[in-house]
Backbone as CSV, one residue per row, in Angstrom:
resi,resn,N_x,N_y,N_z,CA_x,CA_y,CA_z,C_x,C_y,C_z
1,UNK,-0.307,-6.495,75.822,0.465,-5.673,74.898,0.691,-4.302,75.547
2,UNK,1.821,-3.911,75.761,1.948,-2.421,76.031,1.418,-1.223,75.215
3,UNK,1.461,-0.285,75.980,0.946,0.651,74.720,1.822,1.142,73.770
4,UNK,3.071,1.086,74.212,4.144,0.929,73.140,4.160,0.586,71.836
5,UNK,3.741,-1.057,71.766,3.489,-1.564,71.026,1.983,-1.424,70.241
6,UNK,1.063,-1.066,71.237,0.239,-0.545,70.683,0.134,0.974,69.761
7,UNK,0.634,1.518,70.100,1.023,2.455,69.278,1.874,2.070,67.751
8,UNK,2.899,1.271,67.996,3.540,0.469,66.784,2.755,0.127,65.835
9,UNK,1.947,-0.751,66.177,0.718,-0.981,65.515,0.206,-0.545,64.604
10,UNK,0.071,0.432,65.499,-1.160,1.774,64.693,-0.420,2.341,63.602
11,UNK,1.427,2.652,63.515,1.682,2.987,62.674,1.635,1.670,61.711
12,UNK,2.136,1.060,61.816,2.433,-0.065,60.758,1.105,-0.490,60.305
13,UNK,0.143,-0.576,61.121,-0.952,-0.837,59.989,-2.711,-0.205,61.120
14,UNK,-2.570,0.506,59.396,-3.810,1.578,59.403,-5.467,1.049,60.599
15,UNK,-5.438,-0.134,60.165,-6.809,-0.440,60.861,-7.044,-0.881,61.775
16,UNK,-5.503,-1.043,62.745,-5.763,-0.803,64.279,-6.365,0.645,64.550
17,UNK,-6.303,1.553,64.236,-7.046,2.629,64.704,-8.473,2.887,64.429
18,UNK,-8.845,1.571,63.553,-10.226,1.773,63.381,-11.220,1.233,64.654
19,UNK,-10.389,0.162,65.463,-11.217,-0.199,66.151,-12.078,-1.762,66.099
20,UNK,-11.391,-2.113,65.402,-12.193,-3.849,64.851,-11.019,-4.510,66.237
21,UNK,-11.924,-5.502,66.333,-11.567,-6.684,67.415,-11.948,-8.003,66.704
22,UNK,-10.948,-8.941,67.438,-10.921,-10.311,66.761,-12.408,-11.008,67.003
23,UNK,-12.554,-11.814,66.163,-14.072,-12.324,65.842,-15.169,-11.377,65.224
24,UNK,-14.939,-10.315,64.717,-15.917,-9.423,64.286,-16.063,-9.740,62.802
25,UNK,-17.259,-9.930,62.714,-17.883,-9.856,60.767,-18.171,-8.367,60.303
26,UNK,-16.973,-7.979,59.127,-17.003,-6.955,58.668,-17.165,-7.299,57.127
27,UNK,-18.392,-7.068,57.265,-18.867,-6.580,55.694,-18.252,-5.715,54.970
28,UNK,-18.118,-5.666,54.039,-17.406,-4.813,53.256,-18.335,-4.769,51.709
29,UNK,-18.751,-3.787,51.289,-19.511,-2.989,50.262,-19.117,-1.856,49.499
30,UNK,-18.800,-2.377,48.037,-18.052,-1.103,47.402,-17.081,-1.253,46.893
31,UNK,-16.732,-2.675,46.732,-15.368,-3.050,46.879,-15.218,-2.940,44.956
32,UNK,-13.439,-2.061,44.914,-13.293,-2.218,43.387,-11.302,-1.852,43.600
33,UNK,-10.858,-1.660,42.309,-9.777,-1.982,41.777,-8.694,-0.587,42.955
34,UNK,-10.203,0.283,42.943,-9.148,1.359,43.589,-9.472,1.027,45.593
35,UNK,-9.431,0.567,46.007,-9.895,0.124,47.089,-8.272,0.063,48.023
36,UNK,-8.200,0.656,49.145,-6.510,0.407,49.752,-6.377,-1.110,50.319
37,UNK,-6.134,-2.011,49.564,-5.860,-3.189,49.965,-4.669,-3.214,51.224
38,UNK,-4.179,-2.150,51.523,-3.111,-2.523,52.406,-3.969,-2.933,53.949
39,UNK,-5.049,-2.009,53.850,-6.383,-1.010,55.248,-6.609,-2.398,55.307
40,UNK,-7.250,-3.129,53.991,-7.752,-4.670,53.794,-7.381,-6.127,54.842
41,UNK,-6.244,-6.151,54.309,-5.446,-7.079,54.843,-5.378,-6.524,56.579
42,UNK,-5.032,-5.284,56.692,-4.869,-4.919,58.192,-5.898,-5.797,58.793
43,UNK,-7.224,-5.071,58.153,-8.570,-5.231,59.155,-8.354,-6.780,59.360
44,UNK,-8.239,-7.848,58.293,-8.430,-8.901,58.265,-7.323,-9.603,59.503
45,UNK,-6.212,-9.045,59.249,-5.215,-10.074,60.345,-5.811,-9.116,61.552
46,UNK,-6.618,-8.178,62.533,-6.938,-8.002,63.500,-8.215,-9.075,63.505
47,UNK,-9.333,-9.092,62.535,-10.099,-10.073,63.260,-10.160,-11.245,63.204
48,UNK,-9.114,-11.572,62.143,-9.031,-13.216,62.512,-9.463,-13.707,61.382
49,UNK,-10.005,-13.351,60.403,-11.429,-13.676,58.346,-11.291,-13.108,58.037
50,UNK,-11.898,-13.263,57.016,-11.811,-12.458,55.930,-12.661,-11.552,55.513
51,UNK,-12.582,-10.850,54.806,-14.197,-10.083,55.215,-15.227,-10.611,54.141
52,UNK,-16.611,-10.432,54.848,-17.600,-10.975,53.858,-17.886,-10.090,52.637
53,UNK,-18.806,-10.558,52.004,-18.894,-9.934,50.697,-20.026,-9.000,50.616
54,UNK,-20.475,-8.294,49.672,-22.052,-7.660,49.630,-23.218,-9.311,49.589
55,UNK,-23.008,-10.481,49.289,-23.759,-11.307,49.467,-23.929,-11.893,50.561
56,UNK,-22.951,-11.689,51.697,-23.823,-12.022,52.897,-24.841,-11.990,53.331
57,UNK,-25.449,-13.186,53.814,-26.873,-12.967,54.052,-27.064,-13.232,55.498
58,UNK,-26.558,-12.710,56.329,-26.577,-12.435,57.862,-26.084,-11.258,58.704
59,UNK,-26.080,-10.735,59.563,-25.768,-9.420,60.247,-24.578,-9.263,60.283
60,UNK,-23.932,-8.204,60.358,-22.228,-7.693,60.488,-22.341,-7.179,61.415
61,UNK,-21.346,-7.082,62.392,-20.646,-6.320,63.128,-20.268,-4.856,63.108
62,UNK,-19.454,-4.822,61.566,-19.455,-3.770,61.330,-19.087,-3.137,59.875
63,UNK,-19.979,-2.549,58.906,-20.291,-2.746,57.666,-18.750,-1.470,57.017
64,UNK,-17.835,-1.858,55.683,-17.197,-1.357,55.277,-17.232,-0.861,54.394
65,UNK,-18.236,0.345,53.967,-18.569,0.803,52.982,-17.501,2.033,52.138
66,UNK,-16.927,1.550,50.953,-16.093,1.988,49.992,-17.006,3.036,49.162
67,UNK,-17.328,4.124,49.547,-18.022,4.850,48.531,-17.537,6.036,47.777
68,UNK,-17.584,6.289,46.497,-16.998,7.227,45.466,-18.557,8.422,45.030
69,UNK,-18.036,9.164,44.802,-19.362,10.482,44.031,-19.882,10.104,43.084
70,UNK,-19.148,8.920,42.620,-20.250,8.309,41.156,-21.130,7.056,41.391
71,UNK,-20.822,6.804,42.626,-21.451,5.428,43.258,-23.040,5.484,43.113
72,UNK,-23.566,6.687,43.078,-24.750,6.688,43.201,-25.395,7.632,44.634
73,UNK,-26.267,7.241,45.108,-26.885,8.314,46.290,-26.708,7.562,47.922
74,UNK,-25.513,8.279,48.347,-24.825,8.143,49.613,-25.956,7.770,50.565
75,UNK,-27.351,8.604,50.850,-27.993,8.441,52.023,-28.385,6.910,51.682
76,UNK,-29.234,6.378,50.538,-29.538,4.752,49.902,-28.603,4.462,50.425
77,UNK,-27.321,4.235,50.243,-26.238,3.042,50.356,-26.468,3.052,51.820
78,UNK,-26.435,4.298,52.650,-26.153,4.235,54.226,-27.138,3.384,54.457
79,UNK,-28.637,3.922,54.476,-29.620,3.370,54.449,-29.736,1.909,54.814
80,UNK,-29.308,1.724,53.318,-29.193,-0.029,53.041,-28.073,-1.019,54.196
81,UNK,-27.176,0.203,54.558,-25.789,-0.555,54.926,-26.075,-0.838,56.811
82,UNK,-27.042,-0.090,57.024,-27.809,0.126,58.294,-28.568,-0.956,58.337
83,UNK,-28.994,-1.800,57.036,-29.918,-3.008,57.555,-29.204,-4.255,57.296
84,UNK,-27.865,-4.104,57.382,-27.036,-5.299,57.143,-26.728,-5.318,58.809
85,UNK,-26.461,-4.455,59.608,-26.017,-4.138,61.073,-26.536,-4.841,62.297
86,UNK,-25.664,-5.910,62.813,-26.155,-6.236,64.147,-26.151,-4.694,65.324
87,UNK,-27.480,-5.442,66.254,-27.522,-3.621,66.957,-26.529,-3.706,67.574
88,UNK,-26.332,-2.070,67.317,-24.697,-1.665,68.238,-23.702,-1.836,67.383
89,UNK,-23.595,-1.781,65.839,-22.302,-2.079,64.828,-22.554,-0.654,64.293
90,UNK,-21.444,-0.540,63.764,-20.607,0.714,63.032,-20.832,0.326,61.722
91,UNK,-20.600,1.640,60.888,-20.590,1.728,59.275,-19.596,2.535,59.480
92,UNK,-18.252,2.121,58.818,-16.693,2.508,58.125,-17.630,2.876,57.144
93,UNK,-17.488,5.010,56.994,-17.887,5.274,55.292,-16.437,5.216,55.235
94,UNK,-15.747,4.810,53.528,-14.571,5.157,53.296,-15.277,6.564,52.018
95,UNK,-14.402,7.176,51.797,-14.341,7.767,50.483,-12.853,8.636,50.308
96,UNK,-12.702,8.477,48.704,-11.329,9.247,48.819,-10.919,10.440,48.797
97,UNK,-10.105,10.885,49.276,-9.828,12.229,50.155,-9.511,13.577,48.755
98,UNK,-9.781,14.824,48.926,-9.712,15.752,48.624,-8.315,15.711,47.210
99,UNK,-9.058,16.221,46.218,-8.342,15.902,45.334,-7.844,14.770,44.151
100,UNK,-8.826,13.769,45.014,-8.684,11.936,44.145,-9.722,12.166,43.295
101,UNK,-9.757,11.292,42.418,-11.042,10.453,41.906,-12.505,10.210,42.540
102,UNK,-13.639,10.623,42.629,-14.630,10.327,43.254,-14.911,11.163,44.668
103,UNK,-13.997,11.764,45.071,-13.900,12.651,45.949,-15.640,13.806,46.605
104,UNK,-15.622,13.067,47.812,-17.299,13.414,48.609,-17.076,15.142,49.192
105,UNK,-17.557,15.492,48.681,-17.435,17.481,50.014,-17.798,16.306,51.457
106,UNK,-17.203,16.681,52.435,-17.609,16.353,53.845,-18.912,16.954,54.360
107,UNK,-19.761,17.952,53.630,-20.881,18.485,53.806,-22.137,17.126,53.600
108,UNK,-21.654,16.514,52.080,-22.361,15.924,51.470,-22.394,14.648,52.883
109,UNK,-21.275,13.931,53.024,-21.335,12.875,53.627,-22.252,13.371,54.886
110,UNK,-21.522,14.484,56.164,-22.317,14.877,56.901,-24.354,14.706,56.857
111,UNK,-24.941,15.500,55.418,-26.119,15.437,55.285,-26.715,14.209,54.917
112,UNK,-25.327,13.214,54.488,-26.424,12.008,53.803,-26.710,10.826,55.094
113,UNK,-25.849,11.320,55.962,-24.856,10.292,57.276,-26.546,10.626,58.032
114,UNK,-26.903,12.184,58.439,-28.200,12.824,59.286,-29.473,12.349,58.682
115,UNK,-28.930,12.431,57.874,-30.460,12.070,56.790,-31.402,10.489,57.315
116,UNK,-29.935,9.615,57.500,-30.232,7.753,57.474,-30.109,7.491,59.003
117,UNK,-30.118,8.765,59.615,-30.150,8.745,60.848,-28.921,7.906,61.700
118,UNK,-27.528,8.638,61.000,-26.895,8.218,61.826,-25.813,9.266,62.048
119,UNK,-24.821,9.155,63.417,-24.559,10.050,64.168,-22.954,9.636,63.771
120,UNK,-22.083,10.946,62.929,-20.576,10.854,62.924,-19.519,10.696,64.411
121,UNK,-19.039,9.993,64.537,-18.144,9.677,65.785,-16.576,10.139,65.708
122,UNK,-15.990,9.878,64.052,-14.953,9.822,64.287,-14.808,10.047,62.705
123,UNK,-13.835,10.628,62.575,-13.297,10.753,61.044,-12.005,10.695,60.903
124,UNK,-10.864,9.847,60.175,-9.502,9.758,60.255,-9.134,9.470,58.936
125,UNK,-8.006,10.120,58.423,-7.140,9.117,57.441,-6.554,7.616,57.298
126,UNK,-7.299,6.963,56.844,-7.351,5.903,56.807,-6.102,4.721,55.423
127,UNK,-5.374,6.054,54.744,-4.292,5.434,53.832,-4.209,6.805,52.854
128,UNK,-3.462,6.339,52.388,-2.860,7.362,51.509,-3.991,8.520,50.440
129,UNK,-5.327,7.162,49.881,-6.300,7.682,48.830,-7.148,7.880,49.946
130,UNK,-7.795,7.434,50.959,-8.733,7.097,51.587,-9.207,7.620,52.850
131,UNK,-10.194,8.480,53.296,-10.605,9.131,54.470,-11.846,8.450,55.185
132,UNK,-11.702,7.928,56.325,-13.019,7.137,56.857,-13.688,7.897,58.032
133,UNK,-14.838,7.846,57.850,-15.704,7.966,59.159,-16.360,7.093,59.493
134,UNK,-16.542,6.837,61.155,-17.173,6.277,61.587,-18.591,6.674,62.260
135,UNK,-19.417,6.159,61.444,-20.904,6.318,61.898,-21.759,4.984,62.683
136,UNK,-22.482,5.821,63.753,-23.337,5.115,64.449,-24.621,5.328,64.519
137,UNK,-25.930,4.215,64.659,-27.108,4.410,64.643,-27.317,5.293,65.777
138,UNK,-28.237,5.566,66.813,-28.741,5.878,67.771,-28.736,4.901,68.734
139,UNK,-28.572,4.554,69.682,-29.204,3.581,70.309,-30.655,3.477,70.881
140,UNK,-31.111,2.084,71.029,-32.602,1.959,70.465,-32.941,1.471,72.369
């Protein structure tokens, strides 16, 4: 593929820039009515499935956590979303951006991200409601 087209991509759909590759198990956690189904479908036609559910009961690749300010306590969910993780996988935080519904201060995410011991890489707009970062463990 050229980068041309790679670039095309990226506009036409959001979750080539996240970084998922075909064959990857992406968990996804959090999932509700306000969720950007468009990001959804992206991720899914890059890896090939569908994504699993919070009942998976085996390791992800790379965990898609949908989280809102009423969800409950950000560092827990990370926490938790860290022991779903084959080593060397990413946690997509989503939350929605400045001004929405449920809306995180970037302070908060920052302290809850340090807290569960994991290290921000990347932060992007990820759709219209929706701002993602990408967090990583340490390597072990």
């Amino acid at each position: 593929m050229s980068a041309t087209a790679d670039h095309a991509e990226e506009r036409t759909n959001p979750a080539a820039r996240l970084g998922f590759e075909p064959g990857q198990v992406v968990q996804e956690i959090g999932y509700d009515d306000d969720v950007d189904q468009d990001l959804r479908e992206g991720i899914e036609s890059i890896i090939g499935q569908e994504l699993v559910d919070e009942d998976y009961d085996d390791v992800a690749d790379v965990v898609l956590l949908w989280f809102r300010d009423e969800d409950g306590d950000l560092t827990d969910a990370l926490v938790d979303a860290i022991g779903l993780l084959e080593d060397g996988g990413v946690i997509w935080l989503l939350a929605p951006k400045t001004g929405r519904d449920g809306y995180i201060e970037p302070s908060d995410m920052s302290d809850a991200a340090q807290t569960a011991g994991l290290s921000q890489t990347k932060s992007i707009s990820v759709g219209k409601d929706w701002t993602g970062s990408r967090l990583v463990a340490p390597k072990r």
